[in-house]
């Protein structure tokens, strides 16, 4: 795969431009810098119109001749260099791999270029935003988790896969799911169901819920990784499928939904590629405990952290709708949270046979 | 004096004998008298109690019965028999039994004390005569042969201590008395800054030698060119406190033009005591930068501390006592000896700072009736007490302070430098231990200073040379010294000096080394009991960027020198090991320490700044390598020109930032320097 496609060529050019700019500054006798959009809450906006979290315009200059920034500056260039080599060689690697590639001891000191992967990961994200290149375009992928089954046939790097015949484990969603890697061949799904937990997803798969309901089910092992989110987004935008999100009834579950819906703060620059603003929150709702008669002994008491987190969410611009306020307030008021598994109290397949069908029928969801 | 004391003692028992017989009645009388005295004031009591029974009812059991069994044993001796045993005690006999009072507690300490007494005398004599001293201190192990071969003495053994100076020498007639009679000397009766004070030291050493080895002290002295040198061997008749000359010869030639050589054979413990001697010698060199010291030890190279200054210290002047420092008894004695005709004249002649006006004021305040002669004061306590009170109430100018001879800022600095130079070459064992207590000394192993230093001592940067930084044997030391103006405690003028050496090879994680000096004499023992230590501990060194555990010495790579010069240093004991806790003295030491501390803080701050710069530069250089490599690979351009461009900017940027930081640093310095000054203003 030594041949460079257009995207790769563009990415290498971006890296070269970055290096040339620094050279020019240094030649002019000035302190060289890399300009990086700030990836923090302060520089993130909720775009009401597009219903997406977007990166603001604030930028930070990372100078080389500044004791507190010098190391990061140096690291940025080590990562740039490594990425360019990856692209040139047409290879893709994990961010952990990249950490090892770029890690070495500096001069004859005891200092390393990177001490921990925790140091290199943010530098990669910085580079993504600085270059306005996606991680995939830098030929990097994150750790993969998440699985998917459903009445859909895809082509993955040339292999055609029928996702109806994936057994009990399902198809493992790769980290890079861009059009050049994954193509949708045909499908007869009516919607996409993103489930928070692997265990609950297994129940849905075993009960062949997707067959009965003609839907695609995915799980992301908690907070879905980029691959899963990007794939959901593609299923939604390319196949025009509605997206339902099934998560625990706790602040963390709400957050997973919120990230799927309008993107995260950290990856705000990729929201338009990752988020599905029309994603629907199908459950578990704070009011389900009444509707579905869940005994209070399956509830978990919320701790202080949960309460604080919930109260924080009340203030999020994208949770300002009346139903959302009621939903969160009910949780805070009751001081209780419920896991999806709590529904099994009503029967092992209650969730797939009664709960979800009824919810969909009643259009009992939040947007 | 002694005779009088003995007489009093002789009388004492006689009285005591009589006392018990009377005791009962005396007590009875007391009890009886009191109630009657009280009752006398009131109306006559209706009850006329029989006088005797009443007190008996109250007190008698102890009086009548308790003593009874005590008396019952037979009398063992009569007053006359006891009187036969009572006799005068000679001062030398007293010290034979109480040698610890003079610092001869044990063989290792005795070694040091012997050396110390001889050196003190030599230095005092040289300075008084105006001669730049050159001393040889020699310790010889008698177990070794002439060439220094053989098995050295382990533990206690016989040693010869030799102290030789180039002083004025001693006239023939005085030699026996000086070395063979305790409490004979020139320094006791005057008020003048000197090392020796009582006139006990060297003769006590001689006595110690005689007691432990039976050998007499050997003295050779020559008073000048063309004069013969005399050699003596002197023993002390300890009963009579008198010298006995066992050998007296005139030497045909002697290698010195003038000077004195003292040889003592003593039982000592070189193994345990050498560390104290080493330290004493080092410190003496430090506090006497005008002196050249040769130090000859068993099985070691001869060590020489060359003099760092070619001029003698300012001569210490003898002064008269200040009225505010005199005690009642002393006042009476002085009055008795006075040759003046009236009190005014006595005050003016016997004391310093008493002008005619001041004397008039004191006399007026005392309110004497009629003519009072000084002699009357000596005899009548009441009169003396009135005068003493009047003196206390009168404002009198502080005593003259010109009499003091401090080491001085510059000389202390030079002393420190040459001290450090020798120490550095001496290697680790010589200066490793920080605590000097004889008890702990035997247990403690000398710490390996060199190793520790490598581990922890911050490097004082090489360049640019900074004021106060001295490079000694490859180590940079920051040296600061402060000499305070003279002050007065209880009528005695004194002056405090503090010096410090920071950095170099001192360990950074240990408490600082505190060197104490009184009138240029190093104080090696009883550190914890000393007022100087207290003052240093009470100073808040955290203001000066050293860490300091509560109630202890600060921690850091530093040696602190505290010197007090005074006409009368208030020692806590005869062994002259610790200075008493006078608030005036403590305060002066603290002020001096603070002043030194401020200089130190400025230095440390500067050093930190420089360290930071150096660190910065190296960081950039390292990173430039990496960045240039990466950019070279990305762009395909040659690496070296890229590096050159980066380095060019590095210099430029660093300089600009340096200036900026210097400004901020100066500001910070001002802030901390202001803080302690508030204390000064409190004065």
mmCIF file of N, CA and C in Angstrom, chain B residues 125-170:
data_model
loop_
_atom_site.group_PDB
_atom_site.id
_atom_site.type_symbol
_atom_site.label_atom_id
_atom_site.label_comp_id
_atom_site.label_asym_id
_atom_site.label_seq_id
_atom_site.Cartn_x
_atom_site.Cartn_y
_atom_site.Cartn_z
ATOM 1 N N UNK B 125 50.356 36.083 75.074
ATOM 2 C CA UNK B 125 51.670 36.698 75.285
ATOM 3 C C UNK B 125 52.157 37.378 74.015
ATOM 4 N N UNK B 126 52.012 36.692 72.869
ATOM 5 C CA UNK B 126 52.470 37.251 71.598
ATOM 6 C C UNK B 126 51.739 38.553 71.302
ATOM 7 N N UNK B 127 50.422 38.526 71.487
ATOM 8 C CA UNK B 127 49.644 39.711 71.160
ATOM 9 C C UNK B 127 49.985 40.866 72.079
ATOM 10 N N UNK B 128 50.161 40.555 73.352
ATOM 11 C CA UNK B 128 50.473 41.632 74.283
ATOM 12 C C UNK B 128 51.831 42.250 73.952
ATOM 13 N N UNK B 129 52.726 41.394 73.491
ATOM 14 C CA UNK B 129 54.063 41.902 73.169
ATOM 15 C C UNK B 129 54.113 42.509 71.768
ATOM 16 N N UNK B 130 53.093 42.269 70.984
ATOM 17 C CA UNK B 130 53.087 42.804 69.621
ATOM 18 C C UNK B 130 53.915 41.975 68.666
ATOM 19 N N UNK B 131 53.871 40.687 68.825
ATOM 20 C CA UNK B 131 54.613 39.793 67.932
ATOM 21 C C UNK B 131 53.616 38.972 67.131
ATOM 22 N N UNK B 132 53.832 38.839 65.840
ATOM 23 C CA UNK B 132 52.968 37.970 65.037
ATOM 24 C C UNK B 132 53.251 36.527 65.441
ATOM 25 N N UNK B 133 52.284 35.859 65.996
ATOM 26 C CA UNK B 133 52.573 34.546 66.566
ATOM 27 C C UNK B 133 52.829 33.469 65.521
ATOM 28 N N UNK B 134 53.765 32.594 65.846
ATOM 29 C CA UNK B 134 53.979 31.385 65.059
ATOM 30 C C UNK B 134 54.127 30.254 66.059
ATOM 31 N N UNK B 135 53.149 29.347 66.040
ATOM 32 C CA UNK B 135 53.088 28.321 67.071
ATOM 33 C C UNK B 135 53.298 26.943 66.487
ATOM 34 N N UNK B 136 53.928 26.103 67.287
ATOM 35 C CA UNK B 136 54.003 24.696 66.916
ATOM 36 C C UNK B 136 53.292 23.896 67.998
ATOM 37 N N UNK B 137 52.357 23.095 67.559
ATOM 38 C CA UNK B 137 51.668 22.218 68.498
ATOM 39 C C UNK B 137 52.079 20.808 68.128
ATOM 40 N N UNK B 138 52.632 20.103 69.094
ATOM 41 C CA UNK B 138 53.096 18.765 68.770
ATOM 42 C C UNK B 138 52.574 17.767 69.795
ATOM 43 N N UNK B 139 52.095 16.655 69.295
ATOM 44 C CA UNK B 139 51.690 15.573 70.180
ATOM 45 C C UNK B 139 52.521 14.370 69.794
ATOM 46 N N UNK B 140 53.238 13.783 70.796
ATOM 47 C CA UNK B 140 54.111 12.659 70.496
ATOM 48 C C UNK B 140 53.625 11.441 71.264
ATOM 49 N N UNK B 141 53.496 10.341 70.575
ATOM 50 C CA UNK B 141 53.097 9.097 71.214
ATOM 51 C C UNK B 141 54.361 8.406 71.713
ATOM 52 N N UNK B 142 54.454 8.210 73.010
ATOM 53 C CA UNK B 142 55.701 7.652 73.555
ATOM 54 C C UNK B 142 55.874 6.175 73.219
ATOM 55 N N UNK B 143 54.812 5.550 72.710
ATOM 56 C CA UNK B 143 54.940 4.144 72.322
ATOM 57 C C UNK B 143 55.686 4.020 70.996
ATOM 58 N N UNK B 144 55.783 5.114 70.276
ATOM 59 C CA UNK B 144 56.489 5.079 68.995
ATOM 60 C C UNK B 144 57.943 5.492 69.213
ATOM 61 N N UNK B 145 58.814 4.981 68.345
ATOM 62 C CA UNK B 145 60.216 5.350 68.511
ATOM 63 C C UNK B 145 60.510 6.680 67.830
ATOM 64 N N UNK B 146 61.765 7.054 67.807
ATOM 65 C CA UNK B 146 62.171 8.357 67.280
ATOM 66 C C UNK B 146 61.630 8.649 65.888
ATOM 67 N N UNK B 147 61.632 7.613 65.077
ATOM 68 C CA UNK B 147 61.216 7.834 63.680
ATOM 69 C C UNK B 147 59.705 7.753 63.510
ATOM 70 N N UNK B 148 59.035 7.537 64.618
ATOM 71 C CA UNK B 148 57.573 7.423 64.517
ATOM 72 C C UNK B 148 57.142 6.028 64.109
ATOM 73 N N UNK B 149 58.062 5.060 64.286
ATOM 74 C CA UNK B 149 57.703 3.690 63.922
ATOM 75 C C UNK B 149 57.217 2.946 65.161
ATOM 76 N N UNK B 150 56.571 1.858 64.939
ATOM 77 C CA UNK B 150 56.115 1.039 66.052
ATOM 78 C C UNK B 150 54.612 1.015 66.158
ATOM 79 N N UNK B 151 54.137 0.306 67.189
ATOM 80 C CA UNK B 151 52.688 0.210 67.371
ATOM 81 C C UNK B 151 52.197 1.425 68.145
ATOM 82 N N UNK B 152 51.264 2.144 67.584
ATOM 83 C CA UNK B 152 50.754 3.309 68.302
ATOM 84 C C UNK B 152 49.932 2.878 69.520
ATOM 85 N N UNK B 153 49.867 3.762 70.487
ATOM 86 C CA UNK B 153 49.104 3.480 71.689
ATOM 87 C C UNK B 153 47.629 3.358 71.346
ATOM 88 N N UNK B 154 47.048 2.293 71.890
ATOM 89 C CA UNK B 154 45.594 2.148 71.698
ATOM 90 C C UNK B 154 44.944 2.603 72.994
ATOM 91 N N UNK B 155 44.031 3.528 72.892
ATOM 92 C CA UNK B 155 43.356 4.018 74.078
ATOM 93 C C UNK B 155 44.287 4.875 74.926
ATOM 94 N N UNK B 156 44.218 4.703 76.238
ATOM 95 C CA UNK B 156 45.019 5.528 77.130
ATOM 96 C C UNK B 156 46.494 5.171 77.040
ATOM 97 N N UNK B 157 47.330 6.182 77.225
ATOM 98 C CA UNK B 157 48.758 5.920 77.193
ATOM 99 C C UNK B 157 49.511 7.201 77.456
ATOM 100 N N UNK B 158 50.817 7.094 77.341
ATOM 101 C CA UNK B 158 51.628 8.277 77.648
ATOM 102 C C UNK B 158 51.928 9.074 76.382
ATOM 103 N N UNK B 159 51.746 10.340 76.503
ATOM 104 C CA UNK B 159 51.996 11.226 75.371
ATOM 105 C C UNK B 159 52.768 12.445 75.851
ATOM 106 N N UNK B 160 53.499 13.007 74.916
ATOM 107 C CA UNK B 160 54.166 14.266 75.226
ATOM 108 C C UNK B 160 53.514 15.349 74.385
ATOM 109 N N UNK B 161 53.143 16.437 75.052
ATOM 110 C CA UNK B 161 52.558 17.572 74.349
ATOM 111 C C UNK B 161 53.574 18.703 74.373
ATOM 112 N N UNK B 162 53.837 19.240 73.194
ATOM 113 C CA UNK B 162 54.804 20.335 73.119
ATOM 114 C C UNK B 162 54.130 21.535 72.466
ATOM 115 N N UNK B 163 54.252 22.666 73.097
ATOM 116 C CA UNK B 163 53.764 23.901 72.497
ATOM 117 C C UNK B 163 54.935 24.873 72.453
ATOM 118 N N UNK B 164 55.244 25.335 71.273
ATOM 119 C CA UNK B 164 56.351 26.277 71.177
ATOM 120 C C UNK B 164 55.866 27.529 70.480
ATOM 121 N N UNK B 165 56.270 28.693 71.027
ATOM 122 C CA UNK B 165 55.863 29.939 70.383
ATOM 123 C C UNK B 165 57.064 30.834 70.161
ATOM 124 N N UNK B 166 56.842 31.880 69.424
ATOM 125 C CA UNK B 166 57.895 32.862 69.185
ATOM 126 C C UNK B 166 57.604 34.124 69.982
ATOM 127 N N UNK B 167 56.957 33.930 71.127
ATOM 128 C CA UNK B 167 56.541 35.062 71.948
ATOM 129 C C UNK B 167 57.697 35.768 72.623
ATOM 130 N N UNK B 168 57.353 36.639 73.549
ATOM 131 C CA UNK B 168 58.382 37.474 74.184
ATOM 132 C C UNK B 168 59.266 36.690 75.155
ATOM 133 N N UNK B 169 58.855 35.470 75.494
ATOM 134 C CA UNK B 169 59.635 34.723 76.481
ATOM 135 C C UNK B 169 59.233 35.127 77.892
ATOM 136 N N UNK B 170 59.770 34.411 78.846
ATOM 137 C CA UNK B 170 59.418 34.696 80.237
ATOM 138 C C UNK B 170 60.717 34.902 81.003
#
